[in-house]
XYZ file of N, CA and C in Angstrom:
216
model
N 5.767 -1.941 -23.042
C 5.957 -1.073 -21.757
C 6.394 0.415 -22.121
N 5.350 1.404 -21.526
C 6.077 2.521 -22.184
C 6.526 3.616 -20.879
N 7.442 4.240 -21.205
C 8.194 5.085 -20.812
C 7.593 6.483 -19.990
N 7.831 6.899 -18.599
C 7.167 7.781 -18.468
C 7.384 9.293 -19.205
N 6.917 9.984 -19.748
C 7.410 11.307 -20.000
C 7.685 12.460 -18.725
N 8.402 13.170 -19.385
C 9.040 14.499 -18.235
C 7.942 14.712 -17.239
N 8.687 14.523 -15.909
C 7.384 14.947 -14.973
C 7.458 16.301 -14.484
N 5.891 16.608 -14.347
C 5.930 17.846 -14.300
C 5.054 17.997 -13.076
N 4.908 19.543 -12.511
C 4.566 19.864 -11.111
C 3.155 19.608 -11.387
N 2.286 19.214 -10.381
C 0.792 19.252 -9.942
C 0.175 20.372 -10.246
N -1.011 20.698 -10.909
C -1.504 22.225 -10.460
C -1.968 22.306 -9.853
N -2.436 21.694 -8.286
C -2.804 21.914 -6.838
C -1.725 22.549 -6.134
N -0.121 22.563 -6.391
C 0.613 22.901 -5.767
C 0.673 24.615 -5.227
N 0.855 24.585 -4.276
C 0.722 26.168 -3.546
C 1.998 26.902 -3.878
N 2.807 26.456 -3.969
C 4.325 27.286 -4.424
C 5.199 26.912 -2.927
N 4.449 26.324 -2.094
C 5.368 26.757 -0.831
C 6.445 25.371 -0.890
N 7.597 25.437 -0.144
C 8.739 24.786 -0.549
C 8.582 23.272 0.679
N 7.838 22.938 1.140
C 7.902 22.198 2.068
C 7.683 20.934 1.396
N 8.479 19.814 2.099
C 8.637 18.427 1.397
C 9.411 18.647 0.062
N 9.357 17.548 -0.392
C 10.737 17.635 -1.840
C 9.605 17.685 -2.831
N 10.654 17.888 -3.912
C 9.566 18.076 -5.486
C 9.606 16.596 -5.732
N 10.057 15.534 -5.342
C 9.807 14.133 -5.808
C 7.651 14.285 -5.114
N 7.705 14.583 -4.191
C 6.141 14.100 -3.730
C 5.140 14.995 -4.768
N 5.776 16.081 -5.421
C 4.701 16.577 -6.170
C 4.666 16.362 -7.791
N 5.370 15.337 -7.898
C 5.839 15.109 -9.441
C 4.365 14.449 -9.855
N 4.397 14.811 -11.310
C 3.272 14.177 -11.862
C 3.937 13.696 -13.249
N 3.519 11.988 -13.192
C 4.227 11.088 -14.226
C 3.006 10.680 -15.290
N 3.037 11.164 -16.688
C 1.956 10.881 -17.504
C 2.397 9.776 -18.528
N 1.634 9.004 -18.790
C 1.625 7.355 -19.647
C 0.682 7.376 -20.612
N 1.085 6.910 -21.895
C 0.294 6.805 -22.957
C -0.213 8.446 -23.442
N 0.773 9.095 -23.597
C 0.371 10.551 -24.033
C -0.734 11.389 -23.289
N -0.604 10.941 -21.600
C -1.413 11.784 -20.846
C -2.623 11.132 -20.461
N -2.909 10.076 -21.077
C -4.111 9.238 -20.634
C -4.460 8.726 -19.364
N -2.776 8.267 -18.911
C -2.688 7.760 -17.431
C -1.867 8.568 -16.646
N -2.199 9.106 -15.679
C -1.291 9.975 -14.815
C -1.048 9.269 -13.466
N -0.004 9.413 -13.000
C 0.310 8.925 -11.480
C 1.345 9.665 -11.017
N 0.706 9.895 -9.705
C 1.126 10.831 -8.377
C 1.806 10.023 -7.137
N 2.483 10.715 -6.828
C 3.177 9.740 -5.306
C 2.293 10.299 -4.304
N 1.580 9.427 -3.658
C 0.650 9.768 -2.547
C 0.736 8.565 -1.396
N -0.273 8.328 -0.886
C -0.489 7.617 0.183
C -1.596 6.197 -0.073
N -1.496 5.306 0.666
C -2.620 4.403 0.897
C -3.751 4.606 1.744
N -4.791 4.796 0.913
C -6.347 5.052 1.874
C -6.214 3.852 2.744
N -6.900 3.808 4.080
C -6.904 3.274 5.127
C -7.824 1.568 4.806
N -8.949 2.202 3.733
C -9.725 1.240 3.356
C -9.250 -0.011 2.536
N -8.193 0.379 1.664
C -7.517 -0.268 0.831
C -6.597 -0.996 2.138
N -6.102 -0.634 2.908
C -5.183 -1.124 3.681
C -5.919 -2.489 4.576
N -7.120 -2.340 4.721
C -8.252 -3.038 5.547
C -8.357 -4.341 4.287
N -8.958 -3.805 3.262
C -8.982 -4.563 2.369
C -7.842 -6.058 1.894
N -6.606 -5.684 1.979
C -5.186 -6.072 1.903
C -5.353 -7.247 2.904
N -5.676 -6.882 4.492
C -5.373 -7.362 5.589
C -6.759 -8.452 5.614
N -7.976 -8.170 5.280
C -8.915 -9.021 5.065
C -8.386 -10.182 3.758
N -8.389 -9.910 2.805
C -7.696 -11.132 2.208
C -6.529 -11.692 2.525
N -5.413 -11.467 2.934
C -5.035 -12.085 3.632
C -5.380 -13.029 4.696
N -6.380 -12.438 5.389
C -6.621 -13.857 6.479
C -7.510 -14.756 5.801
N -8.306 -14.148 5.109
C -8.934 -14.906 4.191
C -8.270 -15.931 3.420
N -7.277 -15.417 2.803
C -6.240 -17.133 2.042
C -5.635 -17.839 3.419
N -5.291 -17.182 4.702
C -5.004 -18.077 5.422
C -5.949 -19.368 5.675
N -6.983 -18.642 5.774
C -7.945 -19.560 6.416
C -8.559 -20.602 5.366
N -8.760 -20.263 3.909
C -8.677 -21.225 3.127
C -7.843 -22.006 2.564
N -6.406 -21.549 2.825
C -5.172 -22.494 2.941
C -5.213 -23.836 4.246
N -5.803 -23.240 5.485
C -6.076 -24.148 6.477
C -7.188 -25.204 5.857
N -8.025 -24.661 5.934
C -9.330 -25.361 5.564
C -9.522 -26.522 4.411
N -9.395 -25.735 3.004
C -9.762 -26.349 1.859
C -8.785 -27.003 0.914
N -7.413 -26.592 1.669
C -6.221 -26.862 0.704
C -5.704 -27.922 1.194
N -5.273 -28.826 0.299
C -4.192 -30.119 0.701
C -4.879 -30.701 1.615
N -4.588 -31.002 2.417
C -4.919 -32.216 3.512
C -4.563 -33.650 3.456
N -5.043 -34.246 4.011
C -3.921 -35.718 4.077
C -4.311 -36.301 2.850
N -5.027 -36.211 1.704
C -5.587 -36.870 0.464
C -6.359 -37.985 0.626
N -7.106 -38.570 -0.558
C -8.343 -38.905 -0.706
C -7.939 -40.292 -0.106
N -8.892 -40.981 0.941
C -8.850 -42.489 1.578
C -7.932 -42.333 2.582
N -7.468 -41.557 3.182
C -6.751 -41.178 4.338
C -7.588 -40.538 5.637
N -7.034 -40.818 6.500
C -8.028 -40.335 7.677
C -7.294 -38.771 8.112
């Protein structure tokens, strides 16, 4: 596992002091190949999480377990 390099500020920061510096940090991994920013989760991703959770509940009730072979 790699450790993050020194956080740098994002180039799109406008210089305003609104919010904390933590929100504007950019962490680089693997020599700058992977960049991570603190942000938000898009609504479509939250919908995908909800649909997958509901599907897993449906699958668990319908297809998983049951009473076993030979039982009613």
